mmCIF file of C-alpha atoms in Angstrom:
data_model
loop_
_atom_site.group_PDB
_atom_site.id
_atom_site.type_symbol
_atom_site.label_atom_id
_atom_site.label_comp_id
_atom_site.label_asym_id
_atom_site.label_seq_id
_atom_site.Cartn_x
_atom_site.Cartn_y
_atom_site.Cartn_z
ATOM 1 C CA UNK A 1 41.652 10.032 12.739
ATOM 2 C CA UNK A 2 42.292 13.716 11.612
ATOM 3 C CA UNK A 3 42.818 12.044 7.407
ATOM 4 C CA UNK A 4 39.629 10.154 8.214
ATOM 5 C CA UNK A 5 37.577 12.954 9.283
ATOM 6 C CA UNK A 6 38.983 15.134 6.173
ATOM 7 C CA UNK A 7 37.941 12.255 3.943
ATOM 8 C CA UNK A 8 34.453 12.400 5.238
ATOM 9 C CA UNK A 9 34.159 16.099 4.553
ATOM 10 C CA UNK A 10 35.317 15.659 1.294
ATOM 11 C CA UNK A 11 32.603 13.223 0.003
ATOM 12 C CA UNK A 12 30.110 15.176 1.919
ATOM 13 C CA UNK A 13 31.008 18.087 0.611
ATOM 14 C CA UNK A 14 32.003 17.126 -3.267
ATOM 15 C CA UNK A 15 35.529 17.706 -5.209
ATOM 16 C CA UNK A 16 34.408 21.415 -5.201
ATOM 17 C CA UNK A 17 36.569 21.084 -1.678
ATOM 18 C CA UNK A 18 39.655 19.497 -3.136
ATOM 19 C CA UNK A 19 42.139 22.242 -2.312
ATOM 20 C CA UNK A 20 40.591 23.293 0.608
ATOM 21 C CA UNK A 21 40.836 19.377 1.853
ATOM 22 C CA UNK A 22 44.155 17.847 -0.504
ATOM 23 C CA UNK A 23 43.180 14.559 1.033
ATOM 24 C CA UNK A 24 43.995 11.428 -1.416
ATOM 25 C CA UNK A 25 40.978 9.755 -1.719
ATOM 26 C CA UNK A 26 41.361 5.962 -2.650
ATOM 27 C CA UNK A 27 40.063 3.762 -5.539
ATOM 28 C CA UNK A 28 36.579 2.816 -4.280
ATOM 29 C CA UNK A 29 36.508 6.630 -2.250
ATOM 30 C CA UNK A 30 37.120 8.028 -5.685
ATOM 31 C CA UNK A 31 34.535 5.540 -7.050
ATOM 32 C CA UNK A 32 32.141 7.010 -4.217
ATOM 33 C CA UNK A 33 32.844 10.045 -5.067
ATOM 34 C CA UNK A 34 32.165 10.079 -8.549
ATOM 35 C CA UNK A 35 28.773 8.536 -8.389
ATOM 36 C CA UNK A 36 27.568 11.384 -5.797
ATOM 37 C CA UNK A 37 29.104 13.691 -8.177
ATOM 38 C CA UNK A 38 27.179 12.526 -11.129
ATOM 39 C CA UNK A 39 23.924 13.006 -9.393
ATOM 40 C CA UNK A 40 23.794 15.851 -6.220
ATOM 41 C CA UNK A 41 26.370 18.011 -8.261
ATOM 42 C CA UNK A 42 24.299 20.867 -9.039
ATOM 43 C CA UNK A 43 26.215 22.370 -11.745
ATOM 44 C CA UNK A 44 25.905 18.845 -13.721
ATOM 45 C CA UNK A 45 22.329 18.274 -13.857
ATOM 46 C CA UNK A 46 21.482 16.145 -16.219
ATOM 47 C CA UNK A 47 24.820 14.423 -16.474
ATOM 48 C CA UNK A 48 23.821 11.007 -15.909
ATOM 49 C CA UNK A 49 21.531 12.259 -19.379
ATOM 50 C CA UNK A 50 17.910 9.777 -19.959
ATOM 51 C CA UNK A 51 19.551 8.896 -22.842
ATOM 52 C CA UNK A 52 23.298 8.381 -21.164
ATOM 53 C CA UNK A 53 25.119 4.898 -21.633
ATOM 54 C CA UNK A 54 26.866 5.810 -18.135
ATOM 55 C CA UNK A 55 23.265 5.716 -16.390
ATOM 56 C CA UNK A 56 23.961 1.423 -15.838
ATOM 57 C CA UNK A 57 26.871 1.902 -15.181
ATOM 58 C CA UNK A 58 25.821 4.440 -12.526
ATOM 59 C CA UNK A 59 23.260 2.078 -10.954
ATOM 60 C CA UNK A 60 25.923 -0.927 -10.937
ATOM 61 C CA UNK A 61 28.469 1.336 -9.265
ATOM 62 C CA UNK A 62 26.034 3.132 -6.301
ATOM 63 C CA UNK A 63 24.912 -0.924 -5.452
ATOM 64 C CA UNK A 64 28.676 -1.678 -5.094
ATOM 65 C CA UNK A 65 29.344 0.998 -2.892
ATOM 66 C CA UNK A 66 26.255 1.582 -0.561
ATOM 67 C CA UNK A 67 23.753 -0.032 1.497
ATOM 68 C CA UNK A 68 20.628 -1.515 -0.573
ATOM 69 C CA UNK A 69 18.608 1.163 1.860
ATOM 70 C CA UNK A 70 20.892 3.972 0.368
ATOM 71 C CA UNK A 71 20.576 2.641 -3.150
ATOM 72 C CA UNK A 72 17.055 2.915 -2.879
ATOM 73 C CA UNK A 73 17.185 6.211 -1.587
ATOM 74 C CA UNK A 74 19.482 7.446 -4.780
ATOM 75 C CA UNK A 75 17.736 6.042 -7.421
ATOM 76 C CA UNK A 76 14.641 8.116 -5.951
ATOM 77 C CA UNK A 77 16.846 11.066 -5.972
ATOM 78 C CA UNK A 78 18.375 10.233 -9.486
ATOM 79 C CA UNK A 79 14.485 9.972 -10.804
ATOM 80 C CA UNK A 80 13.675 13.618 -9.277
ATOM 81 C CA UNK A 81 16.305 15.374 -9.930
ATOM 82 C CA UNK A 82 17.584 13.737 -13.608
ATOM 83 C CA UNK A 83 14.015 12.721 -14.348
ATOM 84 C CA UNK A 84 15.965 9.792 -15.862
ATOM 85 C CA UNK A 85 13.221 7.768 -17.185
ATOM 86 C CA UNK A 86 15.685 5.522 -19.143
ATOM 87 C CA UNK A 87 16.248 4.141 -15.480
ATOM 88 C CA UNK A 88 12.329 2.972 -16.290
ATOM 89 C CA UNK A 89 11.960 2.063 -20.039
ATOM 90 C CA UNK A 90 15.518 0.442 -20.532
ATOM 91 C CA UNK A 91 15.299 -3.538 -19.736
ATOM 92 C CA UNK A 92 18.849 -3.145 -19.049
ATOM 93 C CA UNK A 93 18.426 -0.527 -16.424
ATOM 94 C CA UNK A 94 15.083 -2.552 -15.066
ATOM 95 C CA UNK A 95 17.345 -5.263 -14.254
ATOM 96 C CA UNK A 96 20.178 -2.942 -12.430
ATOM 97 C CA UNK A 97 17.490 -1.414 -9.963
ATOM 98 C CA UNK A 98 16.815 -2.397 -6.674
ATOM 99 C CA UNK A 99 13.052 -2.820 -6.867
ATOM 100 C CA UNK A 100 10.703 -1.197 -4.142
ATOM 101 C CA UNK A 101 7.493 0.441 -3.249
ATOM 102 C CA UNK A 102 8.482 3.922 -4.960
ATOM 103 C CA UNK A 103 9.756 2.083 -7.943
ATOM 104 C CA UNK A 104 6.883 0.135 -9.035
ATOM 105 C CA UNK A 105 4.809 3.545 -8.843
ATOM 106 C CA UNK A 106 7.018 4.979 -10.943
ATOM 107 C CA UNK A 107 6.336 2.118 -13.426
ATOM 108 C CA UNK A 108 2.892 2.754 -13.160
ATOM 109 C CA UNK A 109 3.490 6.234 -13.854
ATOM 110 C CA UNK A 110 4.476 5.728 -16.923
ATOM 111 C CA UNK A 111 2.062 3.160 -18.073
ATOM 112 C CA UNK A 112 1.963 2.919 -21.746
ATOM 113 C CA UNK A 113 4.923 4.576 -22.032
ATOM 114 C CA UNK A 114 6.601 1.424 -21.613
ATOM 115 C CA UNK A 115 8.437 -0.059 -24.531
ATOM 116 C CA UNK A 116 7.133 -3.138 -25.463
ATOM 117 C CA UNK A 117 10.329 -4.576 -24.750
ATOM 118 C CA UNK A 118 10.367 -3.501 -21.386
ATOM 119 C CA UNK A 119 7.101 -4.386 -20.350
ATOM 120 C CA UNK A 120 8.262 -8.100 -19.839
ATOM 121 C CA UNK A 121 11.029 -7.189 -17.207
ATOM 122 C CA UNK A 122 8.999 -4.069 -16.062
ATOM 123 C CA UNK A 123 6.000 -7.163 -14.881
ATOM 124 C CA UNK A 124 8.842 -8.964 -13.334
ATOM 125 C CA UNK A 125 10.216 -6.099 -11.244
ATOM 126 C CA UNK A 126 6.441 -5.507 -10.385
ATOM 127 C CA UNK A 127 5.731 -9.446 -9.361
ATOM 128 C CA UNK A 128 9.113 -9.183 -6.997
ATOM 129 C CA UNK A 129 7.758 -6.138 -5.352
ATOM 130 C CA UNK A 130 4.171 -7.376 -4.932
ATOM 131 C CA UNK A 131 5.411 -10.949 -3.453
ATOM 132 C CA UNK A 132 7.366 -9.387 -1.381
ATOM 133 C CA UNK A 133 5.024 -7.313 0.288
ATOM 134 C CA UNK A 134 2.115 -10.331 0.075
ATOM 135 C CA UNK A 135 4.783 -12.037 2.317
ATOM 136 C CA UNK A 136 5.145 -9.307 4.632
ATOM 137 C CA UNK A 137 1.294 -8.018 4.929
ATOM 138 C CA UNK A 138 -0.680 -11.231 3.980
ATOM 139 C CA UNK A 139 -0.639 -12.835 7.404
ATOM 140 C CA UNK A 140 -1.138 -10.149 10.001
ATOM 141 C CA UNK A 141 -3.929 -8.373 7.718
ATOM 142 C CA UNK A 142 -5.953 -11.578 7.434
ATOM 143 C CA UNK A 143 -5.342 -12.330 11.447
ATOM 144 C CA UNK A 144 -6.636 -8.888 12.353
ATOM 145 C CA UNK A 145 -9.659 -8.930 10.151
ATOM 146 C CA UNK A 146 -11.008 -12.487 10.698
ATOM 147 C CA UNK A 147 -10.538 -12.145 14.336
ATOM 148 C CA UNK A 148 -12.469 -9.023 14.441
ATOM 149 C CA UNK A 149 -15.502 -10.459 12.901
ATOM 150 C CA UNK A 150 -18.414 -11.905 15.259
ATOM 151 C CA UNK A 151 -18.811 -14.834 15.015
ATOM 152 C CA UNK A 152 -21.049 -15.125 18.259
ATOM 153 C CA UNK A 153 -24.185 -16.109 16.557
ATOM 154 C CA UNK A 154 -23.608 -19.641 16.664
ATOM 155 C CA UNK A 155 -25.779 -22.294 14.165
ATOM 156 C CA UNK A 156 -26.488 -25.304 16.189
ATOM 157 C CA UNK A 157 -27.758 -27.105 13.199
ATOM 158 C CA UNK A 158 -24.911 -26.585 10.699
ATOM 159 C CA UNK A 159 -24.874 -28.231 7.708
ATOM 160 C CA UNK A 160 -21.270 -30.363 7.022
ATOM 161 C CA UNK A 161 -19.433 -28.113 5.096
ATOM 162 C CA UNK A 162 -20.462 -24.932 7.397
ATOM 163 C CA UNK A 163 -19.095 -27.057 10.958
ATOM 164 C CA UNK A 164 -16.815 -25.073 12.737
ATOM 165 C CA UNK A 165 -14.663 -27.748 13.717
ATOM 166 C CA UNK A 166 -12.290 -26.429 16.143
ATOM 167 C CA UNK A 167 -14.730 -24.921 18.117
ATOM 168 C CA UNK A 168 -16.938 -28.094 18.312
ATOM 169 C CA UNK A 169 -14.084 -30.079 19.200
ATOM 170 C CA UNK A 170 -13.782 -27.975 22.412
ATOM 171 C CA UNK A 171 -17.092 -27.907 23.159
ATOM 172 C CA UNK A 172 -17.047 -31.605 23.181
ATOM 173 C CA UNK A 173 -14.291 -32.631 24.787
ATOM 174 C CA UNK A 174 -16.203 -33.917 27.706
ATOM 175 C CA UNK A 175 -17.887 -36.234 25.741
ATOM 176 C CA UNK A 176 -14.341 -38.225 24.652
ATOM 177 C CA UNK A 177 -14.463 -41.884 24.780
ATOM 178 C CA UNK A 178 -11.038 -43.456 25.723
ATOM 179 C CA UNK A 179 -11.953 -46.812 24.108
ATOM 180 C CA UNK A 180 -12.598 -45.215 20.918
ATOM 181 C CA UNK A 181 -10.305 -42.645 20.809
ATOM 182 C CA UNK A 182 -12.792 -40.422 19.812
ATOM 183 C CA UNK A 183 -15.445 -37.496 20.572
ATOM 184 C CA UNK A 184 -18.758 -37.873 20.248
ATOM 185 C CA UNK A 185 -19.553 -34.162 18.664
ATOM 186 C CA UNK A 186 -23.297 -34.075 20.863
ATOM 187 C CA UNK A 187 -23.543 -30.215 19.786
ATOM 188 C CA UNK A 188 -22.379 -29.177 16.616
ATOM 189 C CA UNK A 189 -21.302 -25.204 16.150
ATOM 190 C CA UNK A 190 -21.373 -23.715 13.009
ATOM 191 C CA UNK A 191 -20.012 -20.337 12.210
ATOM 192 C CA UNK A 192 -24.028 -18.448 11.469
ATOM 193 C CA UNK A 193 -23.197 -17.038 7.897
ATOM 194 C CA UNK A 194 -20.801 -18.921 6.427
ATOM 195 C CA UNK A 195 -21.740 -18.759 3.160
ATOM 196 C CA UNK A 196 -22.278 -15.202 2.919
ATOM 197 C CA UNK A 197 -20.234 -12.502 3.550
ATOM 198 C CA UNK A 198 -20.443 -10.909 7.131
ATOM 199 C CA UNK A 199 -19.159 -7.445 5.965
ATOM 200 C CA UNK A 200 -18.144 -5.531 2.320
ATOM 201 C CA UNK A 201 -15.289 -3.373 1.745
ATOM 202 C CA UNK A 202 -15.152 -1.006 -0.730
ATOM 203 C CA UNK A 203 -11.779 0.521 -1.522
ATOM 204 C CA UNK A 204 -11.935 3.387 -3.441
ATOM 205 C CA UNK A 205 -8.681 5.140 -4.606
ATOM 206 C CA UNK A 206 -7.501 8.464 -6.207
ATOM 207 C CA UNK A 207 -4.659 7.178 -8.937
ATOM 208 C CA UNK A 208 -3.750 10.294 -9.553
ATOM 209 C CA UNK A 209 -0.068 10.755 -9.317
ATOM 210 C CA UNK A 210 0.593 12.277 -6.222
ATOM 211 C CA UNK A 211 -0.880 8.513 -4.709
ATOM 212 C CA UNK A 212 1.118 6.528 -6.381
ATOM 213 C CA UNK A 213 2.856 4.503 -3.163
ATOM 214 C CA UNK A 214 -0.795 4.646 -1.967
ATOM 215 C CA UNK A 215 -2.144 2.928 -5.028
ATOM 216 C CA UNK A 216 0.592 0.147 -4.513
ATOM 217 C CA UNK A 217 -0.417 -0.666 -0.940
ATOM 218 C CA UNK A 218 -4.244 -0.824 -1.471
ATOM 219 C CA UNK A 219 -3.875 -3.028 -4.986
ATOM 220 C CA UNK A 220 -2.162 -5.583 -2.437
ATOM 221 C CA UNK A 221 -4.206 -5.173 0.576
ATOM 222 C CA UNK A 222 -7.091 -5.105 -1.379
ATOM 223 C CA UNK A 223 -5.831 -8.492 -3.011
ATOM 224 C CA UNK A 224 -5.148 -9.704 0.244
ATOM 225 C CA UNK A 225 -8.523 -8.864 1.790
ATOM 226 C CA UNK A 226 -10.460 -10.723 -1.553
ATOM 227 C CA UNK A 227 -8.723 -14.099 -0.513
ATOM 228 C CA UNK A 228 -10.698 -14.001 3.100
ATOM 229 C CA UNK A 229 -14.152 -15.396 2.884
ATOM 230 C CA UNK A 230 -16.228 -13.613 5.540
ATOM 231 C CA UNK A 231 -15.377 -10.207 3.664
ATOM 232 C CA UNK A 232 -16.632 -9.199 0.609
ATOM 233 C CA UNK A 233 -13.976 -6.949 -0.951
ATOM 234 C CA UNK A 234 -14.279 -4.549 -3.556
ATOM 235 C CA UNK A 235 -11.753 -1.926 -5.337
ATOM 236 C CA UNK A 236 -12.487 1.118 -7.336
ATOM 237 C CA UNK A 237 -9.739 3.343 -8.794
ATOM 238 C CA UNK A 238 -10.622 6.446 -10.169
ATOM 239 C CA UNK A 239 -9.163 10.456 -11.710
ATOM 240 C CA UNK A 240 -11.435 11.582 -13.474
ATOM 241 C CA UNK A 241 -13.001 9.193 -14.661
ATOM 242 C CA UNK A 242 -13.873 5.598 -12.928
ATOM 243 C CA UNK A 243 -13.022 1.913 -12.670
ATOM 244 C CA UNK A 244 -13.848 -0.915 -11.141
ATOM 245 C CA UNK A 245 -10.781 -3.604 -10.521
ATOM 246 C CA UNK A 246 -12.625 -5.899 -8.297
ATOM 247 C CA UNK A 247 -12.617 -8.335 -11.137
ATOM 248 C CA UNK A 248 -8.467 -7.852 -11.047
ATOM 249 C CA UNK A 249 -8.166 -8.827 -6.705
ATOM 250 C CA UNK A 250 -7.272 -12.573 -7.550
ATOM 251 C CA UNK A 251 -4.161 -11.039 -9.373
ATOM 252 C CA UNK A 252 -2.166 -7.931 -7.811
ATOM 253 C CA UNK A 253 0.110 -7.403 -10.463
ATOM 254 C CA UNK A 254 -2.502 -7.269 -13.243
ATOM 255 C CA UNK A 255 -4.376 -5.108 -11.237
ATOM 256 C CA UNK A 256 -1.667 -2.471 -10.225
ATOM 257 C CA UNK A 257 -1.206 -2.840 -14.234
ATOM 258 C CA UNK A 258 -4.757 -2.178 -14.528
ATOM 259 C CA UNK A 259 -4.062 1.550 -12.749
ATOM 260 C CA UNK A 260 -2.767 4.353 -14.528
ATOM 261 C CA UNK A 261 -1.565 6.788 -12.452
ATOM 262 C CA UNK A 262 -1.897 10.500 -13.133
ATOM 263 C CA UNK A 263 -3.895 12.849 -14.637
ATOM 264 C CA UNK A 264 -7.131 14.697 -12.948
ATOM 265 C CA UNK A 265 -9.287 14.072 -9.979
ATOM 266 C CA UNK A 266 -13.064 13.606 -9.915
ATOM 267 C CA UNK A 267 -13.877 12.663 -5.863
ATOM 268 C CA UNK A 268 -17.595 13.447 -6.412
ATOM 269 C CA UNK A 269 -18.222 10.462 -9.951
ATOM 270 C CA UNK A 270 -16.105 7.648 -7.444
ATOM 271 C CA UNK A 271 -18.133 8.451 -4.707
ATOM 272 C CA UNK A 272 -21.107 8.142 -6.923
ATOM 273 C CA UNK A 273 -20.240 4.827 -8.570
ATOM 274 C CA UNK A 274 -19.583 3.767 -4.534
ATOM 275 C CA UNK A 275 -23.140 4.494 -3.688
ATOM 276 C CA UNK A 276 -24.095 2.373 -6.475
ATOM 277 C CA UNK A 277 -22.479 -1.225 -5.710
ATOM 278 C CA UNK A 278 -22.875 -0.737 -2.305
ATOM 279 C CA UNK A 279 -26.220 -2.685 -1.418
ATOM 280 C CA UNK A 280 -25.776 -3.155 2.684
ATOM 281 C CA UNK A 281 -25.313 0.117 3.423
ATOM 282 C CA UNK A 282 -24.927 -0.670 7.317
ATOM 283 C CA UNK A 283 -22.319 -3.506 7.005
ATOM 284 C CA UNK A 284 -20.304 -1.684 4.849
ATOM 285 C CA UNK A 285 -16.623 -0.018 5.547
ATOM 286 C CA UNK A 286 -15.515 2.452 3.069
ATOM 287 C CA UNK A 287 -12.327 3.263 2.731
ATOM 288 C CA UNK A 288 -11.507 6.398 0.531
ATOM 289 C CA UNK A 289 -8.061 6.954 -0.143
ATOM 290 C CA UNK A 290 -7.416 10.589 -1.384
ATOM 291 C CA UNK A 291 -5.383 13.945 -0.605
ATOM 292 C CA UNK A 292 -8.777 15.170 -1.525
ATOM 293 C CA UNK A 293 -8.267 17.758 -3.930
ATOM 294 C CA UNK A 294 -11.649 17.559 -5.875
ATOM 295 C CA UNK A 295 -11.029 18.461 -9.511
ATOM 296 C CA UNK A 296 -15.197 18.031 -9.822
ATOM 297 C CA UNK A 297 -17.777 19.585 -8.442
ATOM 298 C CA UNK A 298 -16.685 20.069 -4.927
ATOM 299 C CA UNK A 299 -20.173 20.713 -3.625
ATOM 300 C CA UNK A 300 -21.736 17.821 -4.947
ATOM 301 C CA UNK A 301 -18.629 15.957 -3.426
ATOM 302 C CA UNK A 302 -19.639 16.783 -0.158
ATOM 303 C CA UNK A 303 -23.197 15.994 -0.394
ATOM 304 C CA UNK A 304 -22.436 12.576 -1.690
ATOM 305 C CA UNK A 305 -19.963 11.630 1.010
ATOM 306 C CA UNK A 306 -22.761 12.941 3.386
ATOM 307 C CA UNK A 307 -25.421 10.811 1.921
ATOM 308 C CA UNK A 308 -23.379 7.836 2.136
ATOM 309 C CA UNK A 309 -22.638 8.491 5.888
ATOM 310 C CA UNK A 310 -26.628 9.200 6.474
ATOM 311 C CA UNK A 311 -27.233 6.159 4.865
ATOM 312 C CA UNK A 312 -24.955 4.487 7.292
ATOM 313 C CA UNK A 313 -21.725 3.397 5.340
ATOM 314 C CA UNK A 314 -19.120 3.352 7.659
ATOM 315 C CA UNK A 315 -16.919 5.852 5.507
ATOM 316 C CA UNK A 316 -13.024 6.584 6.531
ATOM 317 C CA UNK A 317 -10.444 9.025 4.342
ATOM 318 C CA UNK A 318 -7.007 8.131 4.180
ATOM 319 C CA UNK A 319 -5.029 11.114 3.151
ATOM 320 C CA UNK A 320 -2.243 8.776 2.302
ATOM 321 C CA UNK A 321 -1.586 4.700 2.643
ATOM 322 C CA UNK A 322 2.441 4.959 2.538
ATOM 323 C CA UNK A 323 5.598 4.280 4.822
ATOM 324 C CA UNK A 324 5.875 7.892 5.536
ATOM 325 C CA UNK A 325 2.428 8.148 6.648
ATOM 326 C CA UNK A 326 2.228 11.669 5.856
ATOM 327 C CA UNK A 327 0.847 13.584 3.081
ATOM 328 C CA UNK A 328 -0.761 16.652 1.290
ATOM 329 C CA UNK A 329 -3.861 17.739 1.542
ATOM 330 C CA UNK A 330 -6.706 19.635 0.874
ATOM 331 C CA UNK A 331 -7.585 21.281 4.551
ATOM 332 C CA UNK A 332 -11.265 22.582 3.263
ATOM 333 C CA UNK A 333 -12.685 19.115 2.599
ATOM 334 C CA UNK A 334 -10.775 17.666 5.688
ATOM 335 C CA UNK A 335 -12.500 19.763 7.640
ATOM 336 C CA UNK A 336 -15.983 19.132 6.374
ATOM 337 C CA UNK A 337 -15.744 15.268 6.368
ATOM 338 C CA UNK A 338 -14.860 15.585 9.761
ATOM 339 C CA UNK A 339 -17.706 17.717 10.971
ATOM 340 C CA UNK A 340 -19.855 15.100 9.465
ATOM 341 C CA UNK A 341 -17.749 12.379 11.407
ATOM 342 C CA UNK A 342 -15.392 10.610 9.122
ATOM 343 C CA UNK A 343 -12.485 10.379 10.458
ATOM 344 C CA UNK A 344 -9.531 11.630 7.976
ATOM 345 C CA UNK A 345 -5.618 10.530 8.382
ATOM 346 C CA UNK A 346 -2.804 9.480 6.649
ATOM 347 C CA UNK A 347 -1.971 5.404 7.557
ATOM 348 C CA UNK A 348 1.355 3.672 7.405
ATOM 349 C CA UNK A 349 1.025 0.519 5.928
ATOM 350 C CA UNK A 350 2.289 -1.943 9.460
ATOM 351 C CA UNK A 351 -1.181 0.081 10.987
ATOM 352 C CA UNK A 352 -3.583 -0.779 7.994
ATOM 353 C CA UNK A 353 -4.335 -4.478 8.865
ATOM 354 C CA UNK A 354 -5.070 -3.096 12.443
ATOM 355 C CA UNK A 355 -7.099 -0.593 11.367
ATOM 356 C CA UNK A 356 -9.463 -2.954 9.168
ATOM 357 C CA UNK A 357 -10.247 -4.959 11.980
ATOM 358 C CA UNK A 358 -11.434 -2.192 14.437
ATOM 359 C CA UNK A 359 -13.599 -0.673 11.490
ATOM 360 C CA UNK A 360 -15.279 -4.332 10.900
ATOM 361 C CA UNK A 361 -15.469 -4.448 14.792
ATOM 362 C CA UNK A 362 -17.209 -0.890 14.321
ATOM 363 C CA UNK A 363 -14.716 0.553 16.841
ATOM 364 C CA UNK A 364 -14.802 4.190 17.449
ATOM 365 C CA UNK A 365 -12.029 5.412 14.602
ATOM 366 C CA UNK A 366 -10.959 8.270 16.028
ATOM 367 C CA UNK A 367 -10.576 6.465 19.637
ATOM 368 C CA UNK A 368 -8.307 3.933 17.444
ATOM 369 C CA UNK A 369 -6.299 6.554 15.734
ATOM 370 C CA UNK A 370 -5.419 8.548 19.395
ATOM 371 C CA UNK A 371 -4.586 5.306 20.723
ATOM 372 C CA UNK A 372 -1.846 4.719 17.745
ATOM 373 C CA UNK A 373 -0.499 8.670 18.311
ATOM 374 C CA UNK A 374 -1.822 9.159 14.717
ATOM 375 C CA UNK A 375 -2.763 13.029 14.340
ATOM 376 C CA UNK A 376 -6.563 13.155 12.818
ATOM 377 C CA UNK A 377 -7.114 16.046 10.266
ATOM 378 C CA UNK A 378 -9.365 18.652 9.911
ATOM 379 C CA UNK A 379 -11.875 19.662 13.118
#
C-alpha cells in the first residue's frame, strides 16, 4: 500500500520527484507519466510543438491511458496551454480527438483557417458532435415547448387536415358503436391556429469568442426549435456586424459553419436588426445570449433593449448557454437590464428546454430561475 501511495505521488507530482520518491514506475505508469509530462511540465512548454510529429502520438497515448472524460479534459488543457492548433488543422489529429462541445468551438474558432484538406474531417467531427447532442436535447426541448403552448381555444369546425385527433377521439368515446367498431366523432376539436404559428423566437447570439460553447448549444436548440410547428423560430448571430441564419435551422452543421467566432461586439446593431423582423411584438420571446460587453454604443444599447421591452417583447439575457453555467460578465449592463425587468443568467444546457416552455407559457422568469437555485444577475 505504502509503493502504491508513492506511485501516486509521483505521477501527481512529475519525475521532478524521482529521487525524493525512487519508486519504479511500470511500462504503462511510465507511459502515464510521460504524456502528463509532455503537457503540465512547465519547464517544457511547447514540447508537444503545433508543428510536432509526437502531438498524434500524444493524443493516441492519453486515450489509451485515461478515461474518455479525462481525455477530453487534456486535450482542452493541451489547446490552452500549447495553443496546439495542429490538434485542429491536421486531418490526422481530427481523427485522434475525442470530439465534444469545446472542440467543435474550437473549430469554429478557427474558421477559414482550416486547410482545405481538413475541412472534410473537420464537418465530420462537427456532424458527430451535433447528432449527438440532437439525440440528447431533441426530445425533452420539443416536449417542454409544445406542452407549454395553449391550446385551449378549441375550433369546433376544423377543417381535415387541422383535426386534432387524439383529443376528438376522447371526447367521443361515448359515442362508440360496438357493432361497428367505431366512433362516431359528433364534435370535432381542432387545435385554433394550426396553421400559423402561436409564438416567435428570436435567438440572437454574440459569436464572439468568449461564447463559443454558447454558440454550439443555441445553433442546435435553435435547429431543434425550427422543426416544431406552433413556433416560429428565428436565429441571428452577430460581433460586430450582423447575420441572419434562420435560413441555415433545417441544417445545424451548416449553420454552426455559418458562425465565425471571434472578433468584436456590437449588442446595440443585433438588437436593432431584432426590432426589425420582429412583427408580433407581444407573442414574441427573445432570447439574447451575451456576456454583454458592448463594443458599440453602449447608450444606444440600452435604449434599444428598453424599447423592445416597452413594446412588449418578452426579452431574456443569457450570460452564458454552457455545461458550466457560469460566465463573465459585464456587471453595468446587468444591472440596467434588470432594473428594466429582464431577467439576466447564465443557463446550463439540461435547464434550456425548461426554460423555453415557461417563457412561451409567459411564466414569471425570475420566479422560474429561484425555483431552479439559478443566481439572477445584476439588481
Amino acid at each position: 500500500m505504502q509503493e502504491e501511495l508513492e506511485k501516486r505521488w509521483r505521477l501527481v507530482l512529475g519525475s521532478e520527484t524521482r529521487d525524493e520518491l525512487s519508486v519504479d514506475l511500470s511500462k504503462q505508469e511510465t507511459g502515464i507519466d510521460n504524456t502528463l509530462q509532455a503537457l503540465y511540465n512547465s519547464d517544457r512548454k511547447g514540447g508537444l510543438g503545433p508543428s510536432s510529429p509526437n502531438v498524434s502520438r500524444w493524443l493516441g497515448d492519453i486515450r489509451e491511458y485515461f478515461p474518455n472524460t479525462i481525455v477530453k479534459v487534456m486535450q482542452q488543457d493541451a489547446l490552452k496551454r500549447l495553443n496546439l492548433t495542429s490538434m485542429l488543422t491536421e486531418p490526422e489529429m481530427l481523427e485522434t480527438v475525442i470530439p465534444d462541445v469545446h472542440l467543435v468551438a474550437n473549430l469554429l474558432t478557427l474558421g477559414r483557417a482550416i486547410p482545405e484538406k481538413t475541412k472534410s474531417t473537420a464537418r465530420m467531427v462537427v456532424k458527430k458532435v451535433v447528432d449527438e447532442l440532437l439525440q440528447k436535447l431533441t426530445a425533452p426541448t420539443q416536449q417542454a415547448i409544445s406542452g407549454s403552448l395553449n391550446r385551449s381555444a378549441r375550433n369546433r369546425r376544423p377543417r381535415h387536415n387541422e383535426i386534432n385527433w387524439s383529443e376528438t377521439i376522447r371526447r367521443n368515446l361515448k359515442h362508440y358503436q360496438p357493432e361497428y367498431k367505431t366512433v362516431i366523432p359528433e364534435t370535432r376539436i381542432g387545435f385554433g391556429r394550426k396553421r400559423k404559428a402561436l409564438k416567435d423566437i428570436v435567438l440572437c447570439i454574440d459569436q464572439s469568442g468568449s461564447m463559443g460553447t454558447s454558440v454550439v448549444y443555441s445553433g442546435i436548440f435553435g435547429a431543434v426549435m425550427a422543426s416544431i410547428p406552433a413556433v416560429n423560430t428565428k436565429m441571428v448571430v452577430f460581433d460586430t456586424e450582423v447575420a441572419d441564419l434562420t435560413e441555415e435551422l433545417q441544417d445545424p452543421v451548416e449553420l454552426l459553419f455559418g458562425v465565425q467566432l471571434g472578433g468584436g461586439t456590437d449588442i446595440h446593431k443585433a438588437l436593432t436588426y431584432c426590432s426589425q423582423i420582429i412583427t408580433r411584438p407581444l407573442d414574441t420571446v427573445m432570447v439574447l445570449i451575451t456576456d454583454l460587453y458592448e463594443g458599440g454604443n453602449q447608450q444606444e444599447m440600452r435604449k434599444k433593449a428598453a424599447q423592445l421591452v416597452d413594446n412588449g417583447v418578452q426579452l431574456i439575457t443569457l450570460l452564458a448557454l454552457n455545461d458550466d453555467g457560469s460566465s463573465f460578465h459585464d456587471h453595468s449592463n446587468a444591472d440596467f437590464l434588470a432594473s428594466i425587468g429582464v431577467p439576466v443568467f447564465a443557463c446550463t444546457p439540461d435547464l434550456f428546454p425548461d426554460l423555453m416552455a415557461a417563457a412561451l407559457s409567459k411564466q414569471d422568469i425570475s420566479q422560474w430561475a429561484g425555483a431552479n437555485d439559478i443566481k439572477l444577475s445584476g439588481r
